[in-house]
Amino acid sequence: MHFFVVDSDSREPDGITSTSIQAIWLQSQLAASTSAWNIVYLHHAPYFSGEHGSNTALQWLFAAWGADA
């Protein structure tokens, strides 16, 4: 099992979109992973029905990149 942590704070200097430096890093690391399970987690939810709502900037292609959860 491999855990990947993403900085989801909007003040992240390298950005939080799917084309940001950290997103490109995540995509390459997921592609190179040989783990049975690849888990990506963030502090802010890309999809949320609560008072803060969803963050569309964080709705990356996690599954297509190789994340299991």
Short mmCIF file of C-alpha atoms in Angstrom, two decimals:
data_model
loop_
_atom_site.label_atom_id
_atom_site.label_comp_id
_atom_site.label_asym_id
_atom_site.label_seq_id
_atom_site.Cartn_x
_atom_site.Cartn_y
_atom_site.Cartn_z
CA MET A 1 0.00 0.00 0.00
CA HIS A 2 1.35 3.39 -0.99
CA PHE A 3 0.02 6.67 0.41
CA PHE A 4 0.38 9.93 -1.51
CA VAL A 5 -0.26 13.26 0.23
CA VAL A 6 -1.31 16.34 -1.73
CA ASP A 7 -1.24 19.90 -0.38
CA SER A 8 -4.78 21.05 -1.10
CA ASP A 9 -4.48 24.50 0.51
CA SER A 10 -5.30 27.26 -1.97
CA ARG A 11 -2.15 29.08 -0.79
CA GLU A 12 0.09 26.26 -2.09
CA PRO A 13 2.76 28.19 -4.07
CA ASP A 14 2.89 25.64 -6.89
CA GLY A 15 -0.88 25.53 -7.31
CA ILE A 16 -3.63 22.98 -6.68
CA THR A 17 -5.03 22.39 -10.16
CA SER A 18 -4.65 19.20 -12.16
CA THR A 19 -1.85 20.85 -14.16
CA SER A 20 0.11 22.08 -11.12
CA ILE A 21 3.61 20.88 -10.29
CA GLN A 22 2.35 18.61 -7.54
CA ALA A 23 -0.35 17.12 -9.78
CA ILE A 24 2.22 16.31 -12.44
CA TRP A 25 4.40 14.75 -9.72
CA LEU A 26 1.46 12.70 -8.43
CA GLN A 27 0.56 11.47 -11.90
CA SER A 28 4.13 10.30 -12.56
CA GLN A 29 4.46 8.65 -9.13
CA LEU A 30 1.16 6.79 -9.48
CA ALA A 31 2.21 5.57 -12.93
CA ALA A 32 5.51 4.29 -11.51
CA SER A 33 4.02 2.69 -8.40
CA THR A 34 4.16 -1.10 -8.10
CA SER A 35 2.00 -1.17 -4.96
CA ALA A 36 -1.20 -3.21 -4.86
CA TRP A 37 -3.07 -0.18 -3.53
CA ASN A 38 -2.39 3.52 -4.19
CA ILE A 39 -4.16 5.90 -1.82
CA VAL A 40 -4.22 9.67 -2.36
CA TYR A 41 -5.35 11.97 0.41
CA LEU A 42 -5.79 15.69 0.92
CA HIS A 43 -7.05 17.95 3.68
CA HIS A 44 -9.71 19.64 1.53
CA ALA A 45 -12.33 17.50 -0.17
CA PRO A 46 -12.69 17.70 -3.95
CA TYR A 47 -16.34 16.61 -3.57
CA PHE A 48 -18.30 17.71 -0.52
CA SER A 49 -21.98 18.33 0.17
CA GLY A 50 -21.38 20.25 3.44
CA GLU A 51 -21.27 23.97 4.02
CA HIS A 52 -17.88 24.47 2.32
CA GLY A 53 -18.97 22.75 -0.88
CA SER A 54 -16.83 20.99 -3.47
CA ASN A 55 -13.49 22.31 -4.69
CA THR A 56 -13.45 21.87 -8.46
CA ALA A 57 -9.74 22.76 -8.67
CA LEU A 58 -9.04 19.53 -6.74
CA GLN A 59 -11.17 17.26 -8.92
CA TRP A 60 -8.22 15.62 -10.59
CA LEU A 61 -8.25 12.39 -12.62
CA PHE A 62 -7.10 10.30 -9.63
CA ALA A 63 -8.48 6.95 -10.86
CA ALA A 64 -7.23 7.44 -14.42
CA TRP A 65 -3.78 8.22 -13.02
CA GLY A 66 -3.73 4.97 -11.02
CA ALA A 67 -5.18 5.83 -7.60
CA ASP A 68 -7.39 3.23 -5.97
CA ALA A 69 -8.82 5.57 -3.33
#
